[in-house]
Coordinates of C-alpha atoms in Angstrom, one line a residue:
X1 CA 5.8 18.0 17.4
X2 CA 3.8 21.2 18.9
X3 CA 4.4 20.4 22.5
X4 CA 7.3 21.2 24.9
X5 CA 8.0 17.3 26.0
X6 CA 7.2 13.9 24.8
X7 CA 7.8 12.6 27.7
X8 CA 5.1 14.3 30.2
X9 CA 6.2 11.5 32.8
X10 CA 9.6 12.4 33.1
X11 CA 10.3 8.3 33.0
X12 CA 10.8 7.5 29.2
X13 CA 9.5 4.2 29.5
X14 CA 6.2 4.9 31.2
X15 CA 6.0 7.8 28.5
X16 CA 6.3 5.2 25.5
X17 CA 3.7 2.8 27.1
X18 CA 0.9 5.8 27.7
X19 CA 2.1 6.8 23.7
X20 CA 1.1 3.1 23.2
X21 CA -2.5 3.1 23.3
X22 CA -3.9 3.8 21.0
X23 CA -2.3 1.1 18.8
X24 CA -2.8 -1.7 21.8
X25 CA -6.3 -0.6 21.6
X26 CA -6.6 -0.5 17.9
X27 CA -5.7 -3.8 17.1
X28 CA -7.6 -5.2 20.2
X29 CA -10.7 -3.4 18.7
X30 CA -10.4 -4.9 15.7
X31 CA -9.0 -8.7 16.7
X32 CA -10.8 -9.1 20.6
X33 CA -13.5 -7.0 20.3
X34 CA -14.3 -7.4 16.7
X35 CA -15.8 -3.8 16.4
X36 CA -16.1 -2.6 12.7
X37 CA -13.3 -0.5 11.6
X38 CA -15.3 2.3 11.2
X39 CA -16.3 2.2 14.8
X40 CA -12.9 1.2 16.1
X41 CA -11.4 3.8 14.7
X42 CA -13.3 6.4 16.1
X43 CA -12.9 5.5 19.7
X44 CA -9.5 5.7 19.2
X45 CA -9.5 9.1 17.7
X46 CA -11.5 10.3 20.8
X47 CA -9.1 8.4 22.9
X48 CA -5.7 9.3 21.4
X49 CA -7.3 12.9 21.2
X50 CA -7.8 12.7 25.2
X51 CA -3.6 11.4 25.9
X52 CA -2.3 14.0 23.5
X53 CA -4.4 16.7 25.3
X54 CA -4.3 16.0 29.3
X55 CA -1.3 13.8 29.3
X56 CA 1.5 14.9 26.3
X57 CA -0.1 18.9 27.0
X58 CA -1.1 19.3 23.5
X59 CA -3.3 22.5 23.2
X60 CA -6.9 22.2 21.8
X61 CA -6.3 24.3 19.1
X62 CA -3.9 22.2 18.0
X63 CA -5.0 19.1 18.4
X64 CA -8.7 20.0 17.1
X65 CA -6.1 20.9 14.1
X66 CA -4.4 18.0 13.8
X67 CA -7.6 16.0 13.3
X68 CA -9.0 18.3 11.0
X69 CA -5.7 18.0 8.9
X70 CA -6.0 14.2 9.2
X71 CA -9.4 14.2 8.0
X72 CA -8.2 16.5 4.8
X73 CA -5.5 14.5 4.3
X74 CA -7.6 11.3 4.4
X75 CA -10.2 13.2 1.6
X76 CA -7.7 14.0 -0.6
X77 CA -5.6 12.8 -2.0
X78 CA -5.7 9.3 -0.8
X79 CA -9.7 9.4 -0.5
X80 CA -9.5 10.8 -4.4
X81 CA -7.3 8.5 -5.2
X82 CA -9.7 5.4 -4.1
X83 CA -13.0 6.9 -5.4
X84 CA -11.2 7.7 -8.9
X85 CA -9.9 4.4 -8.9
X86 CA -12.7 2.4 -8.4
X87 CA -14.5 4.0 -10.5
X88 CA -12.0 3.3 -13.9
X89 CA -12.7 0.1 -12.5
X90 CA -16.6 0.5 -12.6
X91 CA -16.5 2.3 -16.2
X92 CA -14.2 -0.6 -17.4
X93 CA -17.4 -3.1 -16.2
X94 CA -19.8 -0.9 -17.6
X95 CA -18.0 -0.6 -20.8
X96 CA -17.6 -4.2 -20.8
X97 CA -13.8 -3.7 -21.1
X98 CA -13.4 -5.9 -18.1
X99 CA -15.0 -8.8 -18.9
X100 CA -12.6 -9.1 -22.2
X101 CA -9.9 -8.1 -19.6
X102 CA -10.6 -10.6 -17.2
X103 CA -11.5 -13.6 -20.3
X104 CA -7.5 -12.1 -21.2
X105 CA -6.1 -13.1 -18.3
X106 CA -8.2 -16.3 -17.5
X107 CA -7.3 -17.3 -21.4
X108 CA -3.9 -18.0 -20.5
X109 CA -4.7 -20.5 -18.3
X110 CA -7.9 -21.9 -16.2
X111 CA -5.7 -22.9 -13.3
X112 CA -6.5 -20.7 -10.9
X113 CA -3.4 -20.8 -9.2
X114 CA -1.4 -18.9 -12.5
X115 CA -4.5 -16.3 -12.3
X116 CA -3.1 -16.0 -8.7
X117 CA 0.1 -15.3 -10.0
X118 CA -1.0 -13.2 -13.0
X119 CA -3.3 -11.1 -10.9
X120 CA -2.9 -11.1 -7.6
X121 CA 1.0 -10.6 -7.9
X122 CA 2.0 -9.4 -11.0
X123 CA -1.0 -6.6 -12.0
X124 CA -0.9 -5.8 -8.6
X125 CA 2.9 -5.0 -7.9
X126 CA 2.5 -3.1 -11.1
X127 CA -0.7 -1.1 -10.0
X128 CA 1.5 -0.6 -6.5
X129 CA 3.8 1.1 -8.4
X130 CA 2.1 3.1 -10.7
X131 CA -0.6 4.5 -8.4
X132 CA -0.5 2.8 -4.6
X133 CA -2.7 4.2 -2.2
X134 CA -4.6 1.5 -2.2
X135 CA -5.3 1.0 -5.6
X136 CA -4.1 -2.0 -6.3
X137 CA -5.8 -3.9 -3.5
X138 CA -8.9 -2.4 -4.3
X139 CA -9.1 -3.3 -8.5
X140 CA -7.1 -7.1 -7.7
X141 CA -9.3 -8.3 -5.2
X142 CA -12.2 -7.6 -7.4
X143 CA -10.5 -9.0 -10.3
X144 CA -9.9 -12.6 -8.0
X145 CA -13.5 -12.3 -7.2
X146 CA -14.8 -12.0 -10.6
X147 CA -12.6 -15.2 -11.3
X148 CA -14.4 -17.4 -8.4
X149 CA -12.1 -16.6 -5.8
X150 CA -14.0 -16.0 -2.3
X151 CA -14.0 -11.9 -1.3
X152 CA -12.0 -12.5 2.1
X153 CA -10.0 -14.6 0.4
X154 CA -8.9 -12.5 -2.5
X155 CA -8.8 -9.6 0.2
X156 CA -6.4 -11.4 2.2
X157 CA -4.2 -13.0 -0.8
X158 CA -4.2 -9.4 -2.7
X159 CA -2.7 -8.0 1.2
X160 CA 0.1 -10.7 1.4
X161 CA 1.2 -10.3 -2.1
X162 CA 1.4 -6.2 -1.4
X163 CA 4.5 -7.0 0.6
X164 CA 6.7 -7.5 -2.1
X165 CA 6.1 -4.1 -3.7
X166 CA 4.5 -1.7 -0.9
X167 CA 8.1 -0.4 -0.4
X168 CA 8.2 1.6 -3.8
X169 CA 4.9 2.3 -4.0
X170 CA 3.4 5.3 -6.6
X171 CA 6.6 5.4 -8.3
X172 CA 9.4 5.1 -5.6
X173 CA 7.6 7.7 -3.7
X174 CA 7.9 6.0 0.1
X175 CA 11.9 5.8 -0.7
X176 CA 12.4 8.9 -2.8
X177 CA 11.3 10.7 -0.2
X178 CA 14.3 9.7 2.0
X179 CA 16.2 12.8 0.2
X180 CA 14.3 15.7 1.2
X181 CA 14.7 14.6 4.6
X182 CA 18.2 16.1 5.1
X183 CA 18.9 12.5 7.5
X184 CA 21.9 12.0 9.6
X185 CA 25.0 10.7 8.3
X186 CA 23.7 12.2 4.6
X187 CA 21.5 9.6 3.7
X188 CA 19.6 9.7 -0.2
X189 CA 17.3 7.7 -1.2
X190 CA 19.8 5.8 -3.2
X191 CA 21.6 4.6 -0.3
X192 CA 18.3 3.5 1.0
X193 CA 17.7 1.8 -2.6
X194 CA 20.7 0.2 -2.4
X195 CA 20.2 -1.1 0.7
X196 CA 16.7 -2.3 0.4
X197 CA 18.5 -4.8 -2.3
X198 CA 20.2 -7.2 0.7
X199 CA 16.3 -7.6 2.5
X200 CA 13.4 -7.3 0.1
X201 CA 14.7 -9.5 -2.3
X202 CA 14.1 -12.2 -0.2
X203 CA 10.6 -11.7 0.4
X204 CA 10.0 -10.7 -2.9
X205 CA 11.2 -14.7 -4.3
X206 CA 9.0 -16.1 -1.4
X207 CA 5.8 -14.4 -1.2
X208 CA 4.5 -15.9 -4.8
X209 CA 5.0 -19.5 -3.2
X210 CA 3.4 -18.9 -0.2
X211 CA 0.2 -17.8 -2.3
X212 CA 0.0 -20.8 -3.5
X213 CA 0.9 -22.5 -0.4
X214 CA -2.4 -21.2 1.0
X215 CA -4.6 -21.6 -1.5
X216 CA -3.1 -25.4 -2.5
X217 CA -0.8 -26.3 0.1
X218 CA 2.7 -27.7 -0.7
X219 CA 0.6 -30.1 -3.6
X220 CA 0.3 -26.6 -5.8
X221 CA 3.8 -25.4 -5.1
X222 CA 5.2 -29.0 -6.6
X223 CA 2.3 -28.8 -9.8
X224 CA 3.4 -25.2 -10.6
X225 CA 6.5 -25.1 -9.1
X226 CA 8.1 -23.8 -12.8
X227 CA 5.6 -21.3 -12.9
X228 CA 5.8 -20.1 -10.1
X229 CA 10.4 -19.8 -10.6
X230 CA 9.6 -17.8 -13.9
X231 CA 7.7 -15.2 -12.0
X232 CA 9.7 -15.3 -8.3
X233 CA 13.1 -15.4 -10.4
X234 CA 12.1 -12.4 -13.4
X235 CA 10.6 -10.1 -10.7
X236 CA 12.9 -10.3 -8.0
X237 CA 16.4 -10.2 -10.1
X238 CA 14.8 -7.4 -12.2
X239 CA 13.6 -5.2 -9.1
X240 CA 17.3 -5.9 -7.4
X241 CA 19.1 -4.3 -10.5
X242 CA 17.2 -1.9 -10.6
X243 CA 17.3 -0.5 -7.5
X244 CA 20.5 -1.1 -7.2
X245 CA 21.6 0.9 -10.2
X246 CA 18.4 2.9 -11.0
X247 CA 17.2 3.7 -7.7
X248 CA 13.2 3.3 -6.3
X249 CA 11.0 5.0 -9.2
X250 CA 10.7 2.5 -11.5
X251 CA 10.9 -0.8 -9.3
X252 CA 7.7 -1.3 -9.3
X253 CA 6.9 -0.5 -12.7
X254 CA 9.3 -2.9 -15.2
X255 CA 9.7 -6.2 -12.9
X256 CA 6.1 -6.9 -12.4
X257 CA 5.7 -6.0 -16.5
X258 CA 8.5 -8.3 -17.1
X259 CA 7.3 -10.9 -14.7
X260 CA 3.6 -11.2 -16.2
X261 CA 4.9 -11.0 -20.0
X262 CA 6.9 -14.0 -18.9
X263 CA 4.6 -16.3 -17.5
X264 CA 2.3 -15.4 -20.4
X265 CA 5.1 -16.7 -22.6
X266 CA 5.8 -19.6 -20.7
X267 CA 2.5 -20.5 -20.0
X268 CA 1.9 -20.6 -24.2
X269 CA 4.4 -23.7 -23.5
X270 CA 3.8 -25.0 -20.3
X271 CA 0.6 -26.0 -18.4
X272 CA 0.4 -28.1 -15.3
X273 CA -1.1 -31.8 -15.9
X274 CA -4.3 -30.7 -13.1
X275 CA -5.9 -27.7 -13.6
X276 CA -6.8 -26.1 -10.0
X277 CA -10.1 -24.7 -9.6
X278 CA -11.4 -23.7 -5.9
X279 CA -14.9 -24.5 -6.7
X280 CA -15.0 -27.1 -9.4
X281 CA -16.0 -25.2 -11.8
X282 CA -14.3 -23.0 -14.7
X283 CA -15.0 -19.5 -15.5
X284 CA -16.7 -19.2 -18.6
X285 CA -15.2 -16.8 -20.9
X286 CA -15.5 -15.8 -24.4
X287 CA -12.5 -15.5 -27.2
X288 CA -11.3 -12.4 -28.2
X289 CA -9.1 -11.1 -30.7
X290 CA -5.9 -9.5 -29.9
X291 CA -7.4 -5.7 -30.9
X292 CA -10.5 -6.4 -28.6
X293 CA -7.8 -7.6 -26.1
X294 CA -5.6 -4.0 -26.2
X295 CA -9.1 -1.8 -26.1
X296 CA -9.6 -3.9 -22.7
X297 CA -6.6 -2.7 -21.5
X298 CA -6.9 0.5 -22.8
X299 CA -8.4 2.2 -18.7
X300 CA -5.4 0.4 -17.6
X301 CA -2.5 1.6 -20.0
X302 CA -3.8 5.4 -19.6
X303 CA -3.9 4.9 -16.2
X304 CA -0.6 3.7 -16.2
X305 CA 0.6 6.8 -19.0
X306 CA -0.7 9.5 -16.7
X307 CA -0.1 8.2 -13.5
X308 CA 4.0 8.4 -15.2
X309 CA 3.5 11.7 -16.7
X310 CA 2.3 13.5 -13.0
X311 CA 5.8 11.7 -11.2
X312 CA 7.9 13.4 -13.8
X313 CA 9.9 16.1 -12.0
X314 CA 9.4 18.6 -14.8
X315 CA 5.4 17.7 -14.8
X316 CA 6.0 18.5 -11.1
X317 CA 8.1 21.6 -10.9
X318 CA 4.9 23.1 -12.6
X319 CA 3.7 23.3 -9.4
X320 CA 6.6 24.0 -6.5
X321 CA 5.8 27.7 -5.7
X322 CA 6.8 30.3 -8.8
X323 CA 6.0 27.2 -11.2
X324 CA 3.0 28.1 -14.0
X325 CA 0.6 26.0 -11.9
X326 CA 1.3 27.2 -8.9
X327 CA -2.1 28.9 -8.5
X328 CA -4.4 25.4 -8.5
X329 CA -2.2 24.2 -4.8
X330 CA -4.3 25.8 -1.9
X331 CA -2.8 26.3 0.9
X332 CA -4.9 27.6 4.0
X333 CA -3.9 28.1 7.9
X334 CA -6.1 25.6 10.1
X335 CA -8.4 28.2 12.3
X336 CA -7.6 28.1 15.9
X337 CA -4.3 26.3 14.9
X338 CA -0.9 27.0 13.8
X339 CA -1.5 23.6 10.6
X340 CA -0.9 24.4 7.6
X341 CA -3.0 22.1 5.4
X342 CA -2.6 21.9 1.5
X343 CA -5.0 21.0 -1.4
X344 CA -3.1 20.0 -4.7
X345 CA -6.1 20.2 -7.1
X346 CA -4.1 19.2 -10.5
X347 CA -1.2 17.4 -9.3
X348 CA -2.9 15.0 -7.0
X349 CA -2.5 11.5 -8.3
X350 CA -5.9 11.3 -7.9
X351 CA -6.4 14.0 -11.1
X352 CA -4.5 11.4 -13.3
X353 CA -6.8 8.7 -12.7
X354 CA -9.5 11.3 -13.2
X355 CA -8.3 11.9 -16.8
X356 CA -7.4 8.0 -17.4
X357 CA -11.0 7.6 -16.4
X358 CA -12.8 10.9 -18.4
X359 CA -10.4 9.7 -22.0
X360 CA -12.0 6.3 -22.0
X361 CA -14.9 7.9 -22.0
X362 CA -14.7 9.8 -24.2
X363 CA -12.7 6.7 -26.9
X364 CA -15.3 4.3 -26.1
X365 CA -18.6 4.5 -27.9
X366 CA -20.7 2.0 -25.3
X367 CA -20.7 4.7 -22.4
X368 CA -21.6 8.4 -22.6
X369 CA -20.6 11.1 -19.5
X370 CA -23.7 11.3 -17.9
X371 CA -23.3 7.8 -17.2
X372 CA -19.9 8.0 -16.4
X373 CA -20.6 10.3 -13.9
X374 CA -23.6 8.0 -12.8
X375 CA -21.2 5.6 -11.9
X376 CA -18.9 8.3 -9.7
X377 CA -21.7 9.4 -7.5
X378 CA -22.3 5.6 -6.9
X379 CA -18.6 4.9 -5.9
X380 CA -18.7 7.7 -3.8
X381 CA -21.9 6.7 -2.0
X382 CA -20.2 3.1 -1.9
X383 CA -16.9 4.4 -0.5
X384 CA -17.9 6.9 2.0
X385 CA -17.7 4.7 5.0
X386 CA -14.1 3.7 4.5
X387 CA -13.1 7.1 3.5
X388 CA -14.5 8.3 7.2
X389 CA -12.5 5.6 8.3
X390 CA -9.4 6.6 6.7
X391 CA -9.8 10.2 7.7
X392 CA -10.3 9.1 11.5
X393 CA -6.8 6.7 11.4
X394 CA -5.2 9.8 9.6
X395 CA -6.6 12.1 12.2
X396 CA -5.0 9.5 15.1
X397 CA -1.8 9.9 13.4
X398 CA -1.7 13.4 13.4
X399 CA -2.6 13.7 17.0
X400 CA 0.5 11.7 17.8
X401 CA 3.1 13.2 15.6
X402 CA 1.9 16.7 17.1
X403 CA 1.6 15.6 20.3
X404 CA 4.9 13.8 20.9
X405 CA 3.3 10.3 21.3
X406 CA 5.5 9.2 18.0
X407 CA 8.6 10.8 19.7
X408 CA 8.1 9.0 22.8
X409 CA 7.8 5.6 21.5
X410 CA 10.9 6.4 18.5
X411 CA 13.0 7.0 21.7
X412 CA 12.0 4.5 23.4
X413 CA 12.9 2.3 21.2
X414 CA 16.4 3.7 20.3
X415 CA 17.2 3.3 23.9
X416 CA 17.8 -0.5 23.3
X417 CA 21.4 0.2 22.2
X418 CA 23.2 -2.9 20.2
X419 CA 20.4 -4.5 19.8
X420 CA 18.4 -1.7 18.4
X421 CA 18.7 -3.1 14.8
X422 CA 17.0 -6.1 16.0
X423 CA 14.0 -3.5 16.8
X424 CA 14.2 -0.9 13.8
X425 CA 11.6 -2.7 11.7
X426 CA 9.3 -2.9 14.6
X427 CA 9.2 1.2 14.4
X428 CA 8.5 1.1 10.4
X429 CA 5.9 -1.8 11.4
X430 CA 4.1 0.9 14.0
X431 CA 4.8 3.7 11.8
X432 CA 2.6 2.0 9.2
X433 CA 0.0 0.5 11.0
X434 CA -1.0 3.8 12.2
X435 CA -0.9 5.6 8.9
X436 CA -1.2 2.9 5.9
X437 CA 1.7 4.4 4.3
X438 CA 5.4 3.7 4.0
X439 CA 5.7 7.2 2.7
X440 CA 3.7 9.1 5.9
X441 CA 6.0 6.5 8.0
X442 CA 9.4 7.2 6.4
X443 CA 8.7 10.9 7.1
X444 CA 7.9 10.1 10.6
X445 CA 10.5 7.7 11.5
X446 CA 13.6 7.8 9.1
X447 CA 15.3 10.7 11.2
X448 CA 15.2 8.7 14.3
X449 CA 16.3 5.4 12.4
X450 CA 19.3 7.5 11.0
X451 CA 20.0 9.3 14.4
X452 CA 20.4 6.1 16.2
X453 CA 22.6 4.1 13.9
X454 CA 24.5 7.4 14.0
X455 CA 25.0 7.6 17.6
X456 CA 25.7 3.8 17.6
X457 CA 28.0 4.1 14.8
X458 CA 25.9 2.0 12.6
X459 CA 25.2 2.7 8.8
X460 CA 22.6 4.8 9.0
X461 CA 21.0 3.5 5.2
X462 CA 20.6 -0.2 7.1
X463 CA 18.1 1.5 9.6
X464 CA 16.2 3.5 7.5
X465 CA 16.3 0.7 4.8
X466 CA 15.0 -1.7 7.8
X467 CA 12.5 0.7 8.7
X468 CA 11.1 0.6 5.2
X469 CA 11.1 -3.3 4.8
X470 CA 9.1 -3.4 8.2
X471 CA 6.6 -0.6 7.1
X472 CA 5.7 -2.6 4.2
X473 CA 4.8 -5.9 6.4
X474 CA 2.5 -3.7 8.5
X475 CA 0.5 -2.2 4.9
X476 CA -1.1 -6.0 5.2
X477 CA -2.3 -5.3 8.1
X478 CA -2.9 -1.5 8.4
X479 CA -6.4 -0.2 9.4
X480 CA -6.3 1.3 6.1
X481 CA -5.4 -1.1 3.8
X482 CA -8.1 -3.6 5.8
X483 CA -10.4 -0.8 5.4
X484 CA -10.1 -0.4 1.3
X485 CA -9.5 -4.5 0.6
X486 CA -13.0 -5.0 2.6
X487 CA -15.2 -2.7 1.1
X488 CA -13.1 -3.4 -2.7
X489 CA -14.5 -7.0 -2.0
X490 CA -18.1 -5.7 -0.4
X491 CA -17.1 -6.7 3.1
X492 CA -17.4 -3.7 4.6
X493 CA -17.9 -4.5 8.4
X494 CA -16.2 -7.7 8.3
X495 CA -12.3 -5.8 8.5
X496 CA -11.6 -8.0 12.2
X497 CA -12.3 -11.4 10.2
X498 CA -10.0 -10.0 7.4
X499 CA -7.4 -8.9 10.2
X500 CA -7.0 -11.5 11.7
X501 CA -6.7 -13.8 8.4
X502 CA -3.9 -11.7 7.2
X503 CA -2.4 -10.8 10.7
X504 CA 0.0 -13.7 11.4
X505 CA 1.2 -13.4 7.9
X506 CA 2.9 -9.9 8.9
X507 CA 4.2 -10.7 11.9
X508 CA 6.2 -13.7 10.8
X509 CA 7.7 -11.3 8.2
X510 CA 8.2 -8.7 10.4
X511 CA 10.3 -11.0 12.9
X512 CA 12.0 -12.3 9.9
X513 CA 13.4 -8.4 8.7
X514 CA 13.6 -7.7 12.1
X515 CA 16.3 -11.2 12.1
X516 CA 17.9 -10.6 9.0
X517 CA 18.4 -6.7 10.1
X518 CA 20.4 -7.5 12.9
X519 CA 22.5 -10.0 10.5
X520 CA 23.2 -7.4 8.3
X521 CA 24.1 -5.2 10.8
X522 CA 26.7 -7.4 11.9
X523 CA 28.3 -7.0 8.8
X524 CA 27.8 -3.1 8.1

């Protein structure tokens, strides 16, 4: 925070409400108004950038600054990390490395429902953890496409299904975190991964029912209700020992691998007596041995292998300050500010998918470079919209952490006392929605979660557990995440429709965290 008071109206309440705003106006841009992201996004960046400057007192400088760090922000890494992303995605087309991929996948069964399953859920927990950021959304929602599922649709199914692995996202990152924060009451992230175990597990069993709730109604659930146990039982029991006794990094990494290796098996064993197809018709797909099957695979297993290799905290300590690579993190002063702003050219996630991308390459003999990087300068033309987008949401963030709006409504908030666990989520839910990331609203939020169950003489690891869970119901939702699963799906322009499909969808999970919160708290 770089002003002297968040609350300019000396009347807390009246404060929070003005620090409101932006987000009222956000999602009434998008659902009311039905403005394109792109356009909603930037009337609230001039907007929030008018409170935190004549009402919070935030200096120009500063808050020029703070959008300017927003924008970087939203370039890289989480810009790289979508353009590099798509793109392995694109050179796996081109390659035709997809197609065997996707005839892989649809090989194991024709019932669009278990493709559901395979894809939507499985590959795309697994791509949560190993890259998030958008990632996943992005490559699963093409891949539903590609298997006759409509774009919104896939969009919005590919958005649900993120809520039972957005919470350890990029390998445990958005909980990891919690240990650097030096939190009240000593929290680590292994309290928080502990606790995360008595919510998200829940969710986790339910969400792969409720796919196919909407897609088949309760019919589907009682076709492919065994299907549906193997994955809802292997993922959730798998992810709840492990971060019970592991903690957060690999959560999202082993349970969805276990969970799709499972229903493959089954499935080998098992097939339900009517084979569900949305539009009559089955995807025609060729068979393919089990070699051609692995070289399909191949963009995704070195994505995967790199993506492991930069979260490894000796890969990392290369580059904390004194390290060898030191050198290649630039950090520069923001002119006219006092923002520091940072540039991790190596260790960025984005670099690993960079290299995933340049080795299969340079292994497969049906593509050359100067295609390759034909196909990047397409993705980036293709993905420039969204990125302006995200740097513009990032930018509105920025201007409220700096100028005390975040403050203002986090004490707000903690104001309600005894039944403050009843609210925690709803501050990782706003957290989120603002930033698309648990990680950005963990950073934001945790201390204030931890704080208040302090003064209340709560267990501080509930809140800041509660205010993950919450987060992760508003990354369905999230201008962001809308942002990337629209244009993934070529709907660019069309994020309101896609908000408001998914919308009701994270506030009934919200409401039930923000339920089972105050349970708990009961308890603890």
């Amino acid at each position: 925070m770089l002003v002297q008071s968040y609350n300019p109206f000396h009347h807390l309440m009246l404060s929070a409400l003005v620090a409101a705003i932006p987000i009222i106006l956000f999602l009434l841009c998008l659902t009311i108004f039905k403005m394109k992201g792109i356009y909603a996004a930037l009337i609230n960046l001039a907007v929030t950038f008018l409170i935190s400057m004549f009402v919070f007192q935030l200096p120009f400088g500063e808050a020029s600054g703070s959008v300017i760090q927003g924008a970087i922000q939203g370039i890289w890494p989480i810009g790289y990390i979508i353009v590099m992303a798509v793109w392995l995605y694109k050179i796996s087309v081109e390659t035709g490395k997809f197609d065997v991929l996707r005839a892989s996948i649809a090989s194991i069964s024709q019932d669009q429902r278990l493709q559901l399953l395979l894809i939507g859920f499985c590959f795309n927990a697994f791509l949560e953890g190993a890259a998030g950021f958008g990632v996943p959304i992005a490559i699963c929602a093409v891949l539903l496409v590609s298997l006759g599922f409509q774009p919104l649709q896939a969009a919005m199914l590919c958005l649900i299904a993120n809520g039972a692995s957005g919470a350890f996202g990029a390998i445990g990152i958005p909980v990891g975190v919690i240990s650097t924060l030096n939190l009240a009451g000593h929290v680590s992230s292994m309290d928080v991964s502990r606790m995360t175990a008595l919510t998200l597990p829940i969710i986790n069993f339910t969400i792969p029912f409720l796919l196919i709730l909407l897609i088949d109604g309760f019919k589907g659930i009682k076709e492919v209700w065994p299907a549906i146990s193997v994955v809802s039982i292997s993922y959730t029991v798998s992810q709840a020992f492990i971060t019970l006794l592991m903690g957060p990094e690999l959560a999202d990494i082993i349970p969805p691998l276990l969970a799709m290796g499972l229903l493959a098996l089954f499935l080998r064993k098992w097939q339900p007596r009517h084979i569900f197809l949305l539009n009559g018709q089955t995807v025609k797909t060729e068979k393919h041995t089990i070699g051609e099957v692995i070289k399909a695979w191949l963009p995704f297993y070195l994505l995967s292998i790199f993506v492991l290799v930069w979260s490894l905290p000796a890969f990392k300590n290369l580059f904390i300050p004194g390290g060898a690579l030191d050198f290649t993190v630039l950090n520069f002063k923001i002119p006219g500010s006092s923002l520091i702003s940072s540039i991790n050219l190596i260790s960025a996630t984005g670099t690993a998918i960079l290299l995933a991308g340049l080795t299969t390459i340079a292994l497969t003999k049906s593509i050359d470079f100067k295609k390759g990087f034909s196909l990047l300068q397409t993705t980036v033309k293709d993905f420039w919209i969204p990125i302006v987008m995200i740097c513009a949401i990032l930018g509105i963030a920025k201007l409220m952490t700096y100028g005390g709006l975040t403050n203002a409504l986090g004490e707000e908030v903690a104001k309600a006392g005894h039944i403050f666990p009843l609210l925690s989520p709803i501050l990782g839910w706003i957290g989120v929605f603002m930033t698309g990331s648990v990680v950005n609203n963990n950073t934001l939020f945790a201390p204030i979660q931890a704080t208040a169950a302090h003064i209340l003489g709560a267990k501080p690891a509930l809140f800041v557990a509660a205010n993950t869970a919450g987060g992760v119901m508003a990354k369905l939702i999230s201008p962001q995440s809308i942002a990337i699963a629209s244009a993934a799906v070529g709907q660019t322009g069309n994020e309101s429709v896609l908000t408001k499909m998914v919308l009701k969808y994270s506030v009934g999970l919200l409401a039930f965290v923000c339920l089972w919160t105050f349970v708990l708290s009961l308890v603890y």
